[in-house]
PDB file of C-alpha atoms and ligand atoms in Angstrom:
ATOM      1  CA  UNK L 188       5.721  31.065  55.080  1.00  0.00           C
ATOM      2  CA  UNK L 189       3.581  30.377  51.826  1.00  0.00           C
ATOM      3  CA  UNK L 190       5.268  30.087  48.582  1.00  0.00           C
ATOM      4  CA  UNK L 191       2.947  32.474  45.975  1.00  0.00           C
ATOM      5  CA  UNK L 192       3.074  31.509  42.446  1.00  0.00           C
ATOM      6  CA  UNK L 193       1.570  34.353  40.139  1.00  0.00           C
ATOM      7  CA  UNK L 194      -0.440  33.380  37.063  1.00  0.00           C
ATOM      8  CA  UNK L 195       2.533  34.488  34.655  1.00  0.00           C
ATOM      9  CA  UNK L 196       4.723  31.462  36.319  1.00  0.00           C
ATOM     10  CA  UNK L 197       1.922  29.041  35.629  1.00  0.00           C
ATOM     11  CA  UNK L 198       1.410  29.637  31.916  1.00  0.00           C
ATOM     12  CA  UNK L 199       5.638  29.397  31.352  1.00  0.00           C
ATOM     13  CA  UNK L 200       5.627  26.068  33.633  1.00  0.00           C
ATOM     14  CA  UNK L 201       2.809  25.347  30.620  1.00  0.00           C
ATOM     15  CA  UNK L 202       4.072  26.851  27.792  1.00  0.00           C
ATOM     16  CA  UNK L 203       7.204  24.815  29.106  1.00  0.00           C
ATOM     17  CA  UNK L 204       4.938  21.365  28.908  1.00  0.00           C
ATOM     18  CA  UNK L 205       3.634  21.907  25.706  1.00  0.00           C
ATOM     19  CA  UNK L 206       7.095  22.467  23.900  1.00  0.00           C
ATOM     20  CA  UNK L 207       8.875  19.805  25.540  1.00  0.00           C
ATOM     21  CA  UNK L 208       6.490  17.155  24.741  1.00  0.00           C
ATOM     22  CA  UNK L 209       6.618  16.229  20.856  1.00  0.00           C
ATOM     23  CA  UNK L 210      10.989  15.827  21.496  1.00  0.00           C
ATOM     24  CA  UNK L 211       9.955  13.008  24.216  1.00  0.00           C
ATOM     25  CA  UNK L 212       7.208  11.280  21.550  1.00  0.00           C
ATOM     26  CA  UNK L 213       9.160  11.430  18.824  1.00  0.00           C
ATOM     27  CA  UNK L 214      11.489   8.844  17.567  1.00  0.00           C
ATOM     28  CA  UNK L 215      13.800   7.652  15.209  1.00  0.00           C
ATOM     29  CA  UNK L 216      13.469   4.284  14.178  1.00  0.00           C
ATOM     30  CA  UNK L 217      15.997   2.301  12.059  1.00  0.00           C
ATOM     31  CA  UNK L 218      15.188   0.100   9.238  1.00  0.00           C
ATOM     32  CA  UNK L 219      18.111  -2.003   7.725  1.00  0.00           C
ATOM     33  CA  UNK L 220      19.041  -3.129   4.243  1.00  0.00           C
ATOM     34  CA  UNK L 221      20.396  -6.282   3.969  1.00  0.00           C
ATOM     35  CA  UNK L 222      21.901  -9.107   1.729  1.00  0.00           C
ATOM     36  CA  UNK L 223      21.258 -11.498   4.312  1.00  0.00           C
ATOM     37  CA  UNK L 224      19.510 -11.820   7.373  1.00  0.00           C
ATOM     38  CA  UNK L 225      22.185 -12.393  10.456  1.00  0.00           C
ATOM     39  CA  UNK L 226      19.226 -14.383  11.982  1.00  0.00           C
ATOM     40  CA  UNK L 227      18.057 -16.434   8.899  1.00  0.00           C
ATOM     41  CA  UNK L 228      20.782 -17.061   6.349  1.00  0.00           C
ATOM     42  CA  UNK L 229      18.416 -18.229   3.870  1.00  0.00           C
ATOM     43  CA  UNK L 230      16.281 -15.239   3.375  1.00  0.00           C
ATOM     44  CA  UNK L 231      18.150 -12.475   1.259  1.00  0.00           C
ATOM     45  CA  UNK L 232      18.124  -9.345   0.239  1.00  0.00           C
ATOM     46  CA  UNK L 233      15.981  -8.279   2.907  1.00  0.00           C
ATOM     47  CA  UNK L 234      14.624  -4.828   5.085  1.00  0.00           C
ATOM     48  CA  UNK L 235      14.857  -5.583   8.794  1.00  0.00           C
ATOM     49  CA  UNK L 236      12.169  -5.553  10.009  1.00  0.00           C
ATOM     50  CA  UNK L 237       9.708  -6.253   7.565  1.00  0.00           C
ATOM     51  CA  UNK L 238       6.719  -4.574   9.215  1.00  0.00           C
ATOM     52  CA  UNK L 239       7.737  -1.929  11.407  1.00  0.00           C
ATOM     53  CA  UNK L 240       5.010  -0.039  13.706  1.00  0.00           C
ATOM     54  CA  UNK L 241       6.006   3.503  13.922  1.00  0.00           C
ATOM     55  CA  UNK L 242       3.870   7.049  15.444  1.00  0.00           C
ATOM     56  CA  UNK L 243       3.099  10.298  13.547  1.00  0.00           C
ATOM     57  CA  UNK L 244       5.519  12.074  13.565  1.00  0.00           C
ATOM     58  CA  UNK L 245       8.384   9.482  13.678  1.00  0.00           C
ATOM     59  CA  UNK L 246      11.672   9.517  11.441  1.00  0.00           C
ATOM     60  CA  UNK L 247      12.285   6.037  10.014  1.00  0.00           C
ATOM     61  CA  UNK L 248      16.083   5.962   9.062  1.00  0.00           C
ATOM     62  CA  UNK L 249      17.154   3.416   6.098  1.00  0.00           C
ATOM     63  CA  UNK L 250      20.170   2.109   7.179  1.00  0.00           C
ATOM     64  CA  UNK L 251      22.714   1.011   4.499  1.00  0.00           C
ATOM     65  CA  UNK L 252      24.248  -1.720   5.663  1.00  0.00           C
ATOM     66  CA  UNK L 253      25.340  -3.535   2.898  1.00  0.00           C
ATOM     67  CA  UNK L 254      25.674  -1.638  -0.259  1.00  0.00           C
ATOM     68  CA  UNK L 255      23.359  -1.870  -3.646  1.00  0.00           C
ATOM     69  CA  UNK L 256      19.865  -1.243  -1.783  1.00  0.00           C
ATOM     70  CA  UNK L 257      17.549   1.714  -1.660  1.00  0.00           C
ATOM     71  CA  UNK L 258      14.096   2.672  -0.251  1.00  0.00           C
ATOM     72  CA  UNK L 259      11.154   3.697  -2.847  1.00  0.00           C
ATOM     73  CA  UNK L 260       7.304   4.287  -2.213  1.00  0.00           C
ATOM     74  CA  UNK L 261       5.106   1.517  -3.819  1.00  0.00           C
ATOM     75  CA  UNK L 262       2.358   3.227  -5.854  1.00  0.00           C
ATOM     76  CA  UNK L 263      -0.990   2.539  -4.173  1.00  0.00           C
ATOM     77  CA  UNK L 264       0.680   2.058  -1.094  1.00  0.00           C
ATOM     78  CA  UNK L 265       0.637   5.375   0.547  1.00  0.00           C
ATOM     79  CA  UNK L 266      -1.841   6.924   2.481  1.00  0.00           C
ATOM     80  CA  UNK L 267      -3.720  10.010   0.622  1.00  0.00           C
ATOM     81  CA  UNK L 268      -1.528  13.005   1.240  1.00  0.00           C
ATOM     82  CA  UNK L 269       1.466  11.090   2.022  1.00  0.00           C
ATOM     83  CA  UNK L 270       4.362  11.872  -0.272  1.00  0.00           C
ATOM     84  CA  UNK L 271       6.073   9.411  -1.983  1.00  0.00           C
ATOM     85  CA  UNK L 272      10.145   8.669  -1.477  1.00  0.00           C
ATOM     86  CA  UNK L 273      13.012   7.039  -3.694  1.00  0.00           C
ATOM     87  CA  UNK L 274      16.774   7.404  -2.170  1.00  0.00           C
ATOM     88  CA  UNK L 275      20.017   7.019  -4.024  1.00  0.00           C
ATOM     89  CA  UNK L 276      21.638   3.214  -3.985  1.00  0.00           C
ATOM     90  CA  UNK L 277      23.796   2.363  -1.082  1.00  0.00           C
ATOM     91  CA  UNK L 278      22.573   5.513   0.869  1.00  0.00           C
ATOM     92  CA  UNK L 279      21.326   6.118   4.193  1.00  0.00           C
ATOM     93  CA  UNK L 280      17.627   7.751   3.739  1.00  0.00           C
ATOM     94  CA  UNK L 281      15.540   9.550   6.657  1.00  0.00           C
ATOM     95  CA  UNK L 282      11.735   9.972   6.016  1.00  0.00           C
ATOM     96  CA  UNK L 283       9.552  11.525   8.943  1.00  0.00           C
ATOM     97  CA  UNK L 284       6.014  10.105   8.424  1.00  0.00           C
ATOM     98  CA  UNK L 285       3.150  12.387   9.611  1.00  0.00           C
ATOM     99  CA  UNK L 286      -0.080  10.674   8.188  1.00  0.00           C
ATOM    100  CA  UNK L 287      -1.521   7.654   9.857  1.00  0.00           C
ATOM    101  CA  UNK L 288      -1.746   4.420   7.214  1.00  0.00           C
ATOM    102  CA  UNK L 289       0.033   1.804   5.370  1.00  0.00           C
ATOM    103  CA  UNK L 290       2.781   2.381   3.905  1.00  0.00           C
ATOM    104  CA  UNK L 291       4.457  -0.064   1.190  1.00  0.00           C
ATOM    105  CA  UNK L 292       7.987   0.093  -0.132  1.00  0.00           C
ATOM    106  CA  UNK L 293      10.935  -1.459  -1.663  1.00  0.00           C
ATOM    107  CA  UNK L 294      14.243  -1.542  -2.953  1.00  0.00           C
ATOM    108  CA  UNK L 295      13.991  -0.918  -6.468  1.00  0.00           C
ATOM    109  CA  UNK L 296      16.798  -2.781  -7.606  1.00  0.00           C
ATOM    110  CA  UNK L 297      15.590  -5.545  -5.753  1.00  0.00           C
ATOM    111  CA  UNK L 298      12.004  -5.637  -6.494  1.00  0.00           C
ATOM    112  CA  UNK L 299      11.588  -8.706  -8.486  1.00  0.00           C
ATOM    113  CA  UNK L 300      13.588 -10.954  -5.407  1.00  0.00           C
ATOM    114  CA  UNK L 301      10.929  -9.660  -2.569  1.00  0.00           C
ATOM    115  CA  UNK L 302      12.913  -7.501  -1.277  1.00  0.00           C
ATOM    116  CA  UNK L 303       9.852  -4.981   0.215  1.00  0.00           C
ATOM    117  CA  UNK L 304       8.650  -3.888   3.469  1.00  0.00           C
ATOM    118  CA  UNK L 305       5.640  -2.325   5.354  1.00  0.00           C
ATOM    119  CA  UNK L 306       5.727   0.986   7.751  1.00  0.00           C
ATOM    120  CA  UNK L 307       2.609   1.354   9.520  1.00  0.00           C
ATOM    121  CA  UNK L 308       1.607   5.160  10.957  1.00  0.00           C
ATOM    122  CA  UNK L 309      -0.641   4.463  13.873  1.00  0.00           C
ATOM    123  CA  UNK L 310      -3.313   6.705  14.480  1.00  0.00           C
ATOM    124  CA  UNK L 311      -6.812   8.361  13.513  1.00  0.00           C
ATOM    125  CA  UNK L 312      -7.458   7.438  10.224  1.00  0.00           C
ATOM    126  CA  UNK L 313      -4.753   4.512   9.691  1.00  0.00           C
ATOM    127  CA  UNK L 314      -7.422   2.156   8.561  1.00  0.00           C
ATOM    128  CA  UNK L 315      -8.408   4.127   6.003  1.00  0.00           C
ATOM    129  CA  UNK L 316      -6.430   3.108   3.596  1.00  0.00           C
ATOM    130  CA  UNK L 317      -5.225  -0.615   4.388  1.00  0.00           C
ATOM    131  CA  UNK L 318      -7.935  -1.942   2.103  1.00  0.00           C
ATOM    132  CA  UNK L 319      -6.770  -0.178  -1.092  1.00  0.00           C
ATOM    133  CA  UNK L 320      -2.664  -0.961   0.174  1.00  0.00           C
ATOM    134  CA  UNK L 321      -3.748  -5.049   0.305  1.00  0.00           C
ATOM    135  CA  UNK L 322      -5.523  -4.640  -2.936  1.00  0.00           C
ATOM    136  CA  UNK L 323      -2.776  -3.547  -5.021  1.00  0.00           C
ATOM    137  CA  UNK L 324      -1.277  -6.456  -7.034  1.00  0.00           C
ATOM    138  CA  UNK L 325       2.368  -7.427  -7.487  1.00  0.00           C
ATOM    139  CA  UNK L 326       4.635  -9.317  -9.852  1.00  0.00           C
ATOM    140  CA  UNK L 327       5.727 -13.140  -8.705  1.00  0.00           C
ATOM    141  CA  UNK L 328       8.303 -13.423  -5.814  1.00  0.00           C
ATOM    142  CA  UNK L 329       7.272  -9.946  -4.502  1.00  0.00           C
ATOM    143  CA  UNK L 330       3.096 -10.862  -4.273  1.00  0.00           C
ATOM    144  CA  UNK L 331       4.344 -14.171  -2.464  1.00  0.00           C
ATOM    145  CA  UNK L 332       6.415 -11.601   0.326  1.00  0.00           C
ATOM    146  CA  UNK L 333       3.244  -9.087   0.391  1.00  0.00           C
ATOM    147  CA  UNK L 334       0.750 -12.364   1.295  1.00  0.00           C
ATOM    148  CA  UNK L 335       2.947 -12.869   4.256  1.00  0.00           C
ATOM    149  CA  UNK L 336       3.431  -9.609   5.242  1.00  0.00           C
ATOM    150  CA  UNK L 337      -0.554  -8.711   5.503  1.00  0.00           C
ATOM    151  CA  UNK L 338      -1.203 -12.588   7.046  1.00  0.00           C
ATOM    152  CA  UNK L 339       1.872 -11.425   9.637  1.00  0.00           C
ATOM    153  CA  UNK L 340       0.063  -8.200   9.810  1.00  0.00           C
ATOM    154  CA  UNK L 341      -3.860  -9.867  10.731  1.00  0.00           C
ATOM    155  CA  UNK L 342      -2.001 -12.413  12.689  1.00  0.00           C
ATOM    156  CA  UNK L 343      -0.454  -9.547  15.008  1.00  0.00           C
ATOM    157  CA  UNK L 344      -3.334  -7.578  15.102  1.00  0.00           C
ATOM    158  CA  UNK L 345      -1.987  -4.585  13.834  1.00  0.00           C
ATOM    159  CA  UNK L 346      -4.396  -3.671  11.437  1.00  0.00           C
ATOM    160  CA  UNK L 347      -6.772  -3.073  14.692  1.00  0.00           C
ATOM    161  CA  UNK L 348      -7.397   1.146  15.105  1.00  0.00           C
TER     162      UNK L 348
HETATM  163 CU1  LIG T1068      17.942  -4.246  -2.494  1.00  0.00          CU
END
């Protein structure tokens, strides 16, 4: 006994494929904001992680654990077409990020103590902009947090297409 299968079951079995396949790849990835690290006591007022390697297409969810933070776009620090973000204060924040690049932020209440962090979109075309994101300059504590996050960053390799 064969088993036929006509052309029309084929192209469902691939229509089927195609539709299922961006649910597996995408993710959401959480990004907390902190008072202190649980890890570190010392270092305050903090996003965990700091750098955080996500794919297009990913959701990363600001997490409010402790209350008084939010999430904001640094200008500069967004890939072109990218949009820019700023939550509420002690809110949870979702953004889904589409566009390979760099992608600085911080917590604008916090700005002055550091408190900043770096999303990176893998992808065609990430590289494009991590010059022009390392070039932009910041006030006191927060340029001290930025030269460690792009040393972590060439350390790890992760400015590498
Ligand atoms: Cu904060």
């Amino acid at each position: 006994m064969t088993i036929q299968i006509n052309r029309r079951q084929l192209m469902l079995a691939g229509a089927a494929l195609l539709v299922a396949r961006p649910s597996f790849a995408q993710s959401t990835i959480d990004i907390e904001m902190l008072n202190k690290d649980p890890d570190d006591k010392k270092r305050r007022m903090i996003f965990k992680p700091l750098i955080q390697v996500v794919q297009p297409g990913d959701t990363v969810r600001f997490v409010s654990v402790d209350k008084g933070h939010n999430t904001q776009s640094v200008d500069g620090m967004l890939p072109d077409g990218a949009e820019e973000w700023k939550s509420k204060i002690s809110k949870d924040f979702e953004v889904t990020l589409t566009v390979p690049g760099f992608y600085g932020y911080k917590c604008t209440p916090h700005t002055a103590m550091g408190m900043v962090g770096l999303i990176i979109v893998q992808g065609d075309g990430m590289l494009d902009n991590y010059e022009a994101a390392k070039s932009v300059k910041h006030k006191s504590r927060m340029q001290k947090v930025w030269d460690q996050i792009w040393d972590q960053v060439d350390a790890e390799g992760l400015a590498q297409a």
